[in-house]
Amino acid sequence: MITWALIALLCTIGLLLALLVGVVSAALPHSTAPHWTDRLRRGAAAFGITLTLYIALVGMVVGLLALLTMRTT
């Protein structure tokens, strides 16, 4: 039960972090993207990139922890 709670916590943190990055990226004004659809597209791209990097980082950490745990038992 604790394992699933930690997994849910990691997923929630990743989604909130990616959402925050996407919102900030879309909210920042940029001279080359004056229309709101351009800013929305930029925010969605930032959301996707952040979520992908977060998943990769968490996957590597979990894999390393599993490897270290497996070697000691």
PDB file of N, CA, C and O in Angstrom:
ATOM      1  N   MET A   1       0.826  -1.201   0.000  1.00  0.00           N
ATOM      2  CA  MET A   1       0.000   0.000   0.000  1.00  0.00           C
ATOM      3  C   MET A   1       0.866   1.259   0.000  1.00  0.00           C
ATOM      4  O   MET A   1       0.551   2.216  -0.686  1.00  0.00           O
ATOM      5  N   ILE A   2       1.947   1.228   0.768  1.00  0.00           N
ATOM      6  CA  ILE A   2       2.834   2.392   0.836  1.00  0.00           C
ATOM      7  C   ILE A   2       3.517   2.612  -0.501  1.00  0.00           C
ATOM      8  O   ILE A   2       3.705   3.754  -0.931  1.00  0.00           O
ATOM      9  N   THR A   3       3.854   1.521  -1.181  1.00  0.00           N
ATOM     10  CA  THR A   3       4.513   1.637  -2.485  1.00  0.00           C
ATOM     11  C   THR A   3       3.616   2.357  -3.483  1.00  0.00           C
ATOM     12  O   THR A   3       4.074   3.242  -4.214  1.00  0.00           O
ATOM     13  N   TRP A   4       2.331   1.994  -3.519  1.00  0.00           N
ATOM     14  CA  TRP A   4       1.408   2.646  -4.452  1.00  0.00           C
ATOM     15  C   TRP A   4       1.201   4.116  -4.096  1.00  0.00           C
ATOM     16  O   TRP A   4       1.031   4.961  -4.981  1.00  0.00           O
ATOM     17  N   ALA A   5       1.216   4.422  -2.820  1.00  0.00           N
ATOM     18  CA  ALA A   5       1.082   5.820  -2.404  1.00  0.00           C
ATOM     19  C   ALA A   5       2.288   6.639  -2.865  1.00  0.00           C
ATOM     20  O   ALA A   5       2.136   7.776  -3.318  1.00  0.00           O
ATOM     21  N   LEU A   6       3.478   6.056  -2.760  1.00  0.00           N
ATOM     22  CA  LEU A   6       4.673   6.766  -3.232  1.00  0.00           C
ATOM     23  C   LEU A   6       4.678   6.929  -4.748  1.00  0.00           C
ATOM     24  O   LEU A   6       5.083   7.970  -5.268  1.00  0.00           O
ATOM     25  N   ILE A   7       4.208   5.914  -5.451  1.00  0.00           N
ATOM     26  CA  ILE A   7       4.114   6.018  -6.916  1.00  0.00           C
ATOM     27  C   ILE A   7       3.116   7.104  -7.301  1.00  0.00           C
ATOM     28  O   ILE A   7       3.374   7.918  -8.204  1.00  0.00           O
ATOM     29  N   ALA A   8       1.976   7.136  -6.637  1.00  0.00           N
ATOM     30  CA  ALA A   8       0.984   8.177  -6.913  1.00  0.00           C
ATOM     31  C   ALA A   8       1.537   9.563  -6.596  1.00  0.00           C
ATOM     32  O   ALA A   8       1.287  10.524  -7.323  1.00  0.00           O
ATOM     33  N   LEU A   9       2.300   9.666  -5.511  1.00  0.00           N
ATOM     34  CA  LEU A   9       2.910  10.944  -5.153  1.00  0.00           C
ATOM     35  C   LEU A   9       3.907  11.393  -6.212  1.00  0.00           C
ATOM     36  O   LEU A   9       3.923  12.563  -6.607  1.00  0.00           O
ATOM     37  N   LEU A  10       4.740  10.488  -6.695  1.00  0.00           N
ATOM     38  CA  LEU A  10       5.692  10.827  -7.752  1.00  0.00           C
ATOM     39  C   LEU A  10       4.982  11.272  -9.027  1.00  0.00           C
ATOM     40  O   LEU A  10       5.390  12.237  -9.677  1.00  0.00           O
ATOM     41  N   CYS A  11       3.925  10.561  -9.400  1.00  0.00           N
ATOM     42  CA  CYS A  11       3.165  10.940 -10.601  1.00  0.00           C
ATOM     43  C   CYS A  11       2.528  12.315 -10.439  1.00  0.00           C
ATOM     44  O   CYS A  11       2.552  13.128 -11.365  1.00  0.00           O
ATOM     45  N   THR A  12       1.969  12.573  -9.281  1.00  0.00           N
ATOM     46  CA  THR A  12       1.324  13.864  -9.029  1.00  0.00           C
ATOM     47  C   THR A  12       2.330  15.001  -9.049  1.00  0.00           C
ATOM     48  O   THR A  12       2.066  16.056  -9.638  1.00  0.00           O
ATOM     49  N   ILE A  13       3.482  14.783  -8.443  1.00  0.00           N
ATOM     50  CA  ILE A  13       4.518  15.819  -8.451  1.00  0.00           C
ATOM     51  C   ILE A  13       4.966  16.106  -9.873  1.00  0.00           C
ATOM     52  O   ILE A  13       5.137  17.262 -10.266  1.00  0.00           O
ATOM     53  N   GLY A  14       5.149  15.063 -10.676  1.00  0.00           N
ATOM     54  CA  GLY A  14       5.562  15.248 -12.064  1.00  0.00           C
ATOM     55  C   GLY A  14       4.532  16.008 -12.881  1.00  0.00           C
ATOM     56  O   GLY A  14       4.872  16.910 -13.654  1.00  0.00           O
ATOM     57  N   LEU A  15       3.269  15.661 -12.714  1.00  0.00           N
ATOM     58  CA  LEU A  15       2.218  16.367 -13.447  1.00  0.00           C
ATOM     59  C   LEU A  15       2.118  17.827 -13.033  1.00  0.00           C
ATOM     60  O   LEU A  15       1.971  18.718 -13.880  1.00  0.00           O
ATOM     61  N   LEU A  16       2.192  18.091 -11.740  1.00  0.00           N
ATOM     62  CA  LEU A  16       2.110  19.473 -11.270  1.00  0.00           C
ATOM     63  C   LEU A  16       3.310  20.295 -11.729  1.00  0.00           C
ATOM     64  O   LEU A  16       3.158  21.453 -12.121  1.00  0.00           O
ATOM     65  N   LEU A  17       4.487  19.705 -11.702  1.00  0.00           N
ATOM     66  CA  LEU A  17       5.678  20.404 -12.166  1.00  0.00           C
ATOM     67  C   LEU A  17       5.581  20.724 -13.658  1.00  0.00           C
ATOM     68  O   LEU A  17       5.856  21.855 -14.080  1.00  0.00           O
ATOM     69  N   ALA A  18       5.173  19.744 -14.446  1.00  0.00           N
ATOM     70  CA  ALA A  18       5.041  19.970 -15.879  1.00  0.00           C
ATOM     71  C   ALA A  18       3.945  20.988 -16.185  1.00  0.00           C
ATOM     72  O   ALA A  18       4.098  21.829 -17.077  1.00  0.00           O
ATOM     73  N   LEU A  19       2.847  20.924 -15.441  1.00  0.00           N
ATOM     74  CA  LEU A  19       1.772  21.894 -15.628  1.00  0.00           C
ATOM     75  C   LEU A  19       2.239  23.299 -15.286  1.00  0.00           C
ATOM     76  O   LEU A  19       1.946  24.259 -16.025  1.00  0.00           O
ATOM     77  N   LEU A  20       2.983  23.435 -14.220  1.00  0.00           N
ATOM     78  CA  LEU A  20       3.509  24.745 -13.835  1.00  0.00           C
ATOM     79  C   LEU A  20       4.445  25.306 -14.908  1.00  0.00           C
ATOM     80  O   LEU A  20       4.345  26.473 -15.277  1.00  0.00           O
ATOM     81  N   VAL A  21       5.326  24.475 -15.421  1.00  0.00           N
ATOM     82  CA  VAL A  21       6.246  24.923 -16.471  1.00  0.00           C
ATOM     83  C   VAL A  21       5.472  25.320 -17.724  1.00  0.00           C
ATOM     84  O   VAL A  21       5.764  26.336 -18.361  1.00  0.00           O
ATOM     85  N   GLY A  22       4.476  24.535 -18.097  1.00  0.00           N
ATOM     86  CA  GLY A  22       3.677  24.853 -19.273  1.00  0.00           C
ATOM     87  C   GLY A  22       2.904  26.153 -19.126  1.00  0.00           C
ATOM     88  O   GLY A  22       2.840  26.965 -20.058  1.00  0.00           O
ATOM     89  N   VAL A  23       2.329  26.365 -17.951  1.00  0.00           N
ATOM     90  CA  VAL A  23       1.559  27.596 -17.711  1.00  0.00           C
ATOM     91  C   VAL A  23       2.474  28.810 -17.721  1.00  0.00           C
ATOM     92  O   VAL A  23       2.147  29.839 -18.323  1.00  0.00           O
ATOM     93  N   VAL A  24       3.621  28.698 -17.077  1.00  0.00           N
ATOM     94  CA  VAL A  24       4.549  29.828 -17.049  1.00  0.00           C
ATOM     95  C   VAL A  24       5.068  30.126 -18.456  1.00  0.00           C
ATOM     96  O   VAL A  24       5.169  31.281 -18.860  1.00  0.00           O
ATOM     97  N   SER A  25       5.374  29.077 -19.209  1.00  0.00           N
ATOM     98  CA  SER A  25       5.854  29.276 -20.573  1.00  0.00           C
ATOM     99  C   SER A  25       4.794  29.930 -21.453  1.00  0.00           C
ATOM    100  O   SER A  25       5.114  30.775 -22.283  1.00  0.00           O
ATOM    101  N   ALA A  26       3.542  29.545 -21.273  1.00  0.00           N
ATOM    102  CA  ALA A  26       2.470  30.144 -22.067  1.00  0.00           C
ATOM    103  C   ALA A  26       2.154  31.565 -21.612  1.00  0.00           C
ATOM    104  O   ALA A  26       1.707  32.394 -22.406  1.00  0.00           O
ATOM    105  N   ALA A  27       2.375  31.858 -20.340  1.00  0.00           N
ATOM    106  CA  ALA A  27       2.031  33.175 -19.815  1.00  0.00           C
ATOM    107  C   ALA A  27       3.074  34.236 -20.143  1.00  0.00           C
ATOM    108  O   ALA A  27       2.746  35.421 -20.196  1.00  0.00           O
ATOM    109  N   LEU A  28       4.318  33.815 -20.333  1.00  0.00           N
ATOM    110  CA  LEU A  28       5.358  34.794 -20.623  1.00  0.00           C
ATOM    111  C   LEU A  28       5.176  35.382 -22.019  1.00  0.00           C
ATOM    112  O   LEU A  28       5.033  34.643 -22.996  1.00  0.00           O
ATOM    113  N   PRO A  29       5.173  36.691 -22.124  1.00  0.00           N
ATOM    114  CA  PRO A  29       5.015  37.303 -23.448  1.00  0.00           C
ATOM    115  C   PRO A  29       6.284  37.133 -24.288  1.00  0.00           C
ATOM    116  O   PRO A  29       7.387  37.075 -23.762  1.00  0.00           O
ATOM    117  N   HIS A  30       6.075  37.023 -25.581  1.00  0.00           N
ATOM    118  CA  HIS A  30       7.200  36.886 -26.501  1.00  0.00           C
ATOM    119  C   HIS A  30       6.851  37.633 -27.779  1.00  0.00           C
ATOM    120  O   HIS A  30       5.748  37.522 -28.294  1.00  0.00           O
ATOM    121  N   SER A  31       7.800  38.377 -28.294  1.00  0.00           N
ATOM    122  CA  SER A  31       7.519  39.229 -29.449  1.00  0.00           C
ATOM    123  C   SER A  31       7.270  38.439 -30.727  1.00  0.00           C
ATOM    124  O   SER A  31       6.569  38.899 -31.623  1.00  0.00           O
ATOM    125  N   THR A  32       7.829  37.234 -30.822  1.00  0.00           N
ATOM    126  CA  THR A  32       7.619  36.447 -32.043  1.00  0.00           C
ATOM    127  C   THR A  32       6.337  35.634 -31.992  1.00  0.00           C
ATOM    128  O   THR A  32       5.972  35.009 -32.986  1.00  0.00           O
ATOM    129  N   ALA A  33       5.669  35.597 -30.855  1.00  0.00           N
ATOM    130  CA  ALA A  33       4.431  34.831 -30.721  1.00  0.00           C
ATOM    131  C   ALA A  33       3.343  35.722 -30.122  1.00  0.00           C
ATOM    132  O   ALA A  33       2.959  35.558 -28.966  1.00  0.00           O
ATOM    133  N   PRO A  34       2.809  36.664 -30.909  1.00  0.00           N
ATOM    134  CA  PRO A  34       1.833  37.588 -30.333  1.00  0.00           C
ATOM    135  C   PRO A  34       0.434  36.978 -30.161  1.00  0.00           C
ATOM    136  O   PRO A  34      -0.323  37.419 -29.317  1.00  0.00           O
ATOM    137  N   HIS A  35       0.100  35.968 -30.946  1.00  0.00           N
ATOM    138  CA  HIS A  35      -1.244  35.407 -30.889  1.00  0.00           C
ATOM    139  C   HIS A  35      -1.335  34.379 -29.759  1.00  0.00           C
ATOM    140  O   HIS A  35      -0.359  33.705 -29.438  1.00  0.00           O
ATOM    141  N   TRP A  36      -2.511  34.254 -29.171  1.00  0.00           N
ATOM    142  CA  TRP A  36      -2.670  33.374 -28.026  1.00  0.00           C
ATOM    143  C   TRP A  36      -2.471  31.911 -28.394  1.00  0.00           C
ATOM    144  O   TRP A  36      -2.036  31.109 -27.564  1.00  0.00           O
ATOM    145  N   THR A  37      -2.750  31.532 -29.650  1.00  0.00           N
ATOM    146  CA  THR A  37      -2.550  30.137 -30.036  1.00  0.00           C
ATOM    147  C   THR A  37      -1.064  29.784 -30.090  1.00  0.00           C
ATOM    148  O   THR A  37      -0.681  28.652 -29.783  1.00  0.00           O
ATOM    149  N   ASP A  38      -0.229  30.759 -30.470  1.00  0.00           N
ATOM    150  CA  ASP A  38       1.210  30.513 -30.471  1.00  0.00           C
ATOM    151  C   ASP A  38       1.725  30.305 -29.049  1.00  0.00           C
ATOM    152  O   ASP A  38       2.565  29.438 -28.795  1.00  0.00           O
ATOM    153  N   ARG A  39       1.215  31.103 -28.140  1.00  0.00           N
ATOM    154  CA  ARG A  39       1.628  30.963 -26.740  1.00  0.00           C
ATOM    155  C   ARG A  39       1.127  29.646 -26.156  1.00  0.00           C
ATOM    156  O   ARG A  39       1.833  28.990 -25.393  1.00  0.00           O
ATOM    157  N   LEU A  40      -0.079  29.226 -26.533  1.00  0.00           N
ATOM    158  CA  LEU A  40      -0.611  27.950 -26.070  1.00  0.00           C
ATOM    159  C   LEU A  40       0.221  26.790 -26.610  1.00  0.00           C
ATOM    160  O   LEU A  40       0.520  25.834 -25.886  1.00  0.00           O
ATOM    161  N   ARG A  41       0.609  26.887 -27.855  1.00  0.00           N
ATOM    162  CA  ARG A  41       1.454  25.851 -28.459  1.00  0.00           C
ATOM    163  C   ARG A  41       2.807  25.771 -27.749  1.00  0.00           C
ATOM    164  O   ARG A  41       3.323  24.681 -27.480  1.00  0.00           O
ATOM    165  N   ARG A  42       3.372  26.921 -27.431  1.00  0.00           N
ATOM    166  CA  ARG A  42       4.654  26.954 -26.725  1.00  0.00           C
ATOM    167  C   ARG A  42       4.517  26.363 -25.318  1.00  0.00           C
ATOM    168  O   ARG A  42       5.374  25.619 -24.853  1.00  0.00           O
ATOM    169  N   GLY A  43       3.429  26.665 -24.645  1.00  0.00           N
ATOM    170  CA  GLY A  43       3.183  26.100 -23.319  1.00  0.00           C
ATOM    171  C   GLY A  43       2.985  24.595 -23.360  1.00  0.00           C
ATOM    172  O   GLY A  43       3.479  23.869 -22.492  1.00  0.00           O
ATOM    173  N   ALA A  44       2.262  24.107 -24.375  1.00  0.00           N
ATOM    174  CA  ALA A  44       2.051  22.667 -24.508  1.00  0.00           C
ATOM    175  C   ALA A  44       3.366  21.947 -24.801  1.00  0.00           C
ATOM    176  O   ALA A  44       3.616  20.851 -24.285  1.00  0.00           O
ATOM    177  N   ALA A  45       4.220  22.562 -25.600  1.00  0.00           N
ATOM    178  CA  ALA A  45       5.526  21.964 -25.889  1.00  0.00           C
ATOM    179  C   ALA A  45       6.380  21.914 -24.627  1.00  0.00           C
ATOM    180  O   ALA A  45       7.052  20.899 -24.357  1.00  0.00           O
ATOM    181  N   ALA A  46       6.362  22.969 -23.841  1.00  0.00           N
ATOM    182  CA  ALA A  46       7.126  22.984 -22.588  1.00  0.00           C
ATOM    183  C   ALA A  46       6.585  21.936 -21.612  1.00  0.00           C
ATOM    184  O   ALA A  46       7.363  21.270 -20.931  1.00  0.00           O
ATOM    185  N   PHE A  47       5.269  21.777 -21.570  1.00  0.00           N
ATOM    186  CA  PHE A  47       4.651  20.754 -20.723  1.00  0.00           C
ATOM    187  C   PHE A  47       5.137  19.369 -21.130  1.00  0.00           C
ATOM    188  O   PHE A  47       5.554  18.561 -20.291  1.00  0.00           O
ATOM    189  N   GLY A  48       5.100  19.080 -22.413  1.00  0.00           N
ATOM    190  CA  GLY A  48       5.510  17.764 -22.899  1.00  0.00           C
ATOM    191  C   GLY A  48       6.979  17.473 -22.653  1.00  0.00           C
ATOM    192  O   GLY A  48       7.345  16.365 -22.231  1.00  0.00           O
ATOM    193  N   ILE A  49       7.818  18.455 -22.885  1.00  0.00           N
ATOM    194  CA  ILE A  49       9.257  18.260 -22.678  1.00  0.00           C
ATOM    195  C   ILE A  49       9.558  18.042 -21.189  1.00  0.00           C
ATOM    196  O   ILE A  49      10.325  17.144 -20.829  1.00  0.00           O
ATOM    197  N   THR A  50       8.940  18.836 -20.331  1.00  0.00           N
ATOM    198  CA  THR A  50       9.182  18.693 -18.896  1.00  0.00           C
ATOM    199  C   THR A  50       8.695  17.351 -18.381  1.00  0.00           C
ATOM    200  O   THR A  50       9.392  16.680 -17.606  1.00  0.00           O
ATOM    201  N   LEU A  51       7.531  16.928 -18.815  1.00  0.00           N
ATOM    202  CA  LEU A  51       6.991  15.647 -18.364  1.00  0.00           C
ATOM    203  C   LEU A  51       7.866  14.489 -18.850  1.00  0.00           C
ATOM    204  O   LEU A  51       8.127  13.540 -18.106  1.00  0.00           O
ATOM    205  N   THR A  52       8.348  14.576 -20.076  1.00  0.00           N
ATOM    206  CA  THR A  52       9.227  13.532 -20.613  1.00  0.00           C
ATOM    207  C   THR A  52      10.525  13.446 -19.823  1.00  0.00           C
ATOM    208  O   THR A  52      10.978  12.350 -19.459  1.00  0.00           O
ATOM    209  N   LEU A  53      11.130  14.593 -19.542  1.00  0.00           N
ATOM    210  CA  LEU A  53      12.375  14.587 -18.780  1.00  0.00           C
ATOM    211  C   LEU A  53      12.159  14.087 -17.351  1.00  0.00           C
ATOM    212  O   LEU A  53      13.004  13.376 -16.796  1.00  0.00           O
ATOM    213  N   TYR A  54      11.035  14.448 -16.752  1.00  0.00           N
ATOM    214  CA  TYR A  54      10.733  13.988 -15.394  1.00  0.00           C
ATOM    215  C   TYR A  54      10.564  12.474 -15.360  1.00  0.00           C
ATOM    216  O   TYR A  54      11.077  11.798 -14.471  1.00  0.00           O
ATOM    217  N   ILE A  55       9.847  11.927 -16.330  1.00  0.00           N
ATOM    218  CA  ILE A  55       9.649  10.483 -16.392  1.00  0.00           C
ATOM    219  C   ILE A  55      10.983   9.774 -16.580  1.00  0.00           C
ATOM    220  O   ILE A  55      11.245   8.737 -15.949  1.00  0.00           O
ATOM    221  N   ALA A  56      11.843  10.318 -17.435  1.00  0.00           N
ATOM    222  CA  ALA A  56      13.151   9.708 -17.650  1.00  0.00           C
ATOM    223  C   ALA A  56      13.991   9.747 -16.374  1.00  0.00           C
ATOM    224  O   ALA A  56      14.636   8.759 -16.016  1.00  0.00           O
ATOM    225  N   LEU A  57      13.973  10.864 -15.674  1.00  0.00           N
ATOM    226  CA  LEU A  57      14.755  10.997 -14.441  1.00  0.00           C
ATOM    227  C   LEU A  57      14.249  10.048 -13.360  1.00  0.00           C
ATOM    228  O   LEU A  57      15.036   9.343 -12.716  1.00  0.00           O
ATOM    229  N   VAL A  58      12.942   9.998 -13.165  1.00  0.00           N
ATOM    230  CA  VAL A  58      12.373   9.109 -12.151  1.00  0.00           C
ATOM    231  C   VAL A  58      12.633   7.651 -12.523  1.00  0.00           C
ATOM    232  O   VAL A  58      12.961   6.828 -11.666  1.00  0.00           O
ATOM    233  N   GLY A  59      12.548   7.335 -13.794  1.00  0.00           N
ATOM    234  CA  GLY A  59      12.833   5.966 -14.232  1.00  0.00           C
ATOM    235  C   GLY A  59      14.265   5.557 -13.955  1.00  0.00           C
ATOM    236  O   GLY A  59      14.526   4.425 -13.518  1.00  0.00           O
ATOM    237  N   MET A  60      15.196   6.471 -14.199  1.00  0.00           N
ATOM    238  CA  MET A  60      16.594   6.155 -13.912  1.00  0.00           C
ATOM    239  C   MET A  60      16.834   5.980 -12.416  1.00  0.00           C
ATOM    240  O   MET A  60      17.538   5.064 -11.997  1.00  0.00           O
ATOM    241  N   VAL A  61      16.249   6.839 -11.601  1.00  0.00           N
ATOM    242  CA  VAL A  61      16.438   6.739 -10.151  1.00  0.00           C
ATOM    243  C   VAL A  61      15.827   5.444  -9.619  1.00  0.00           C
ATOM    244  O   VAL A  61      16.453   4.724  -8.829  1.00  0.00           O
ATOM    245  N   VAL A  62      14.637   5.113 -10.055  1.00  0.00           N
ATOM    246  CA  VAL A  62      13.989   3.876  -9.605  1.00  0.00           C
ATOM    247  C   VAL A  62      14.791   2.663 -10.081  1.00  0.00           C
ATOM    248  O   VAL A  62      14.972   1.693  -9.333  1.00  0.00           O
ATOM    249  N   GLY A  63      15.286   2.712 -11.305  1.00  0.00           N
ATOM    250  CA  GLY A  63      16.109   1.610 -11.805  1.00  0.00           C
ATOM    251  C   GLY A  63      17.392   1.440 -11.026  1.00  0.00           C
ATOM    252  O   GLY A  63      17.794   0.314 -10.701  1.00  0.00           O
ATOM    253  N   LEU A  64      18.043   2.541 -10.700  1.00  0.00           N
ATOM    254  CA  LEU A  64      19.267   2.461  -9.903  1.00  0.00           C
ATOM    255  C   LEU A  64      18.998   1.940  -8.494  1.00  0.00           C
ATOM    256  O   LEU A  64      19.763   1.134  -7.961  1.00  0.00           O
ATOM    257  N   LEU A  65      17.909   2.400  -7.892  1.00  0.00           N
ATOM    258  CA  LEU A  65      17.561   1.899  -6.558  1.00  0.00           C
ATOM    259  C   LEU A  65      17.244   0.407  -6.596  1.00  0.00           C
ATOM    260  O   LEU A  65      17.636  -0.348  -5.700  1.00  0.00           O
ATOM    261  N   ALA A  66      16.546  -0.033  -7.635  1.00  0.00           N
ATOM    262  CA  ALA A  66      16.243  -1.458  -7.761  1.00  0.00           C
ATOM    263  C   ALA A  66      17.524  -2.261  -7.966  1.00  0.00           C
ATOM    264  O   ALA A  66      17.683  -3.352  -7.404  1.00  0.00           O
ATOM    265  N   LEU A  67      18.454  -1.729  -8.740  1.00  0.00           N
ATOM    266  CA  LEU A  67      19.724  -2.415  -8.966  1.00  0.00           C
ATOM    267  C   LEU A  67      20.533  -2.517  -7.678  1.00  0.00           C
ATOM    268  O   LEU A  67      21.073  -3.578  -7.358  1.00  0.00           O
ATOM    269  N   LEU A  68      20.582  -1.433  -6.940  1.00  0.00           N
ATOM    270  CA  LEU A  68      21.331  -1.452  -5.681  1.00  0.00           C
ATOM    271  C   LEU A  68      20.684  -2.381  -4.655  1.00  0.00           C
ATOM    272  O   LEU A  68      21.381  -3.054  -3.900  1.00  0.00           O
ATOM    273  N   THR A  69      19.385  -2.412  -4.615  1.00  0.00           N
ATOM    274  CA  THR A  69      18.675  -3.289  -3.693  1.00  0.00           C
ATOM    275  C   THR A  69      18.880  -4.750  -4.083  1.00  0.00           C
ATOM    276  O   THR A  69      19.062  -5.609  -3.223  1.00  0.00           O
ATOM    277  N   MET A  70      18.878  -5.023  -5.366  1.00  0.00           N
ATOM    278  CA  MET A  70      19.034  -6.383  -5.847  1.00  0.00           C
ATOM    279  C   MET A  70      20.437  -6.904  -5.539  1.00  0.00           C
ATOM    280  O   MET A  70      20.625  -8.055  -5.205  1.00  0.00           O
ATOM    281  N   ARG A  71      21.446  -6.052  -5.622  1.00  0.00           N
ATOM    282  CA  ARG A  71      22.816  -6.490  -5.390  1.00  0.00           C
ATOM    283  C   ARG A  71      23.109  -6.757  -3.923  1.00  0.00           C
ATOM    284  O   ARG A  71      23.960  -7.562  -3.596  1.00  0.00           O
ATOM    285  N   THR A  72      22.401  -6.089  -3.030  1.00  0.00           N
ATOM    286  CA  THR A  72      22.686  -6.263  -1.605  1.00  0.00           C
ATOM    287  C   THR A  72      21.934  -7.429  -1.002  1.00  0.00           C
ATOM    288  O   THR A  72      22.251  -7.859   0.100  1.00  0.00           O
ATOM    289  N   THR A  73      20.901  -7.923  -1.666  1.00  0.00           N
ATOM    290  CA  THR A  73      20.137  -9.040  -1.084  1.00  0.00           C
ATOM    291  C   THR A  73      20.596 -10.358  -1.615  1.00  0.00           C
ATOM    292  O   THR A  73      21.206 -10.511  -2.612  1.00  0.00           O
TER     293      THR A  73
END
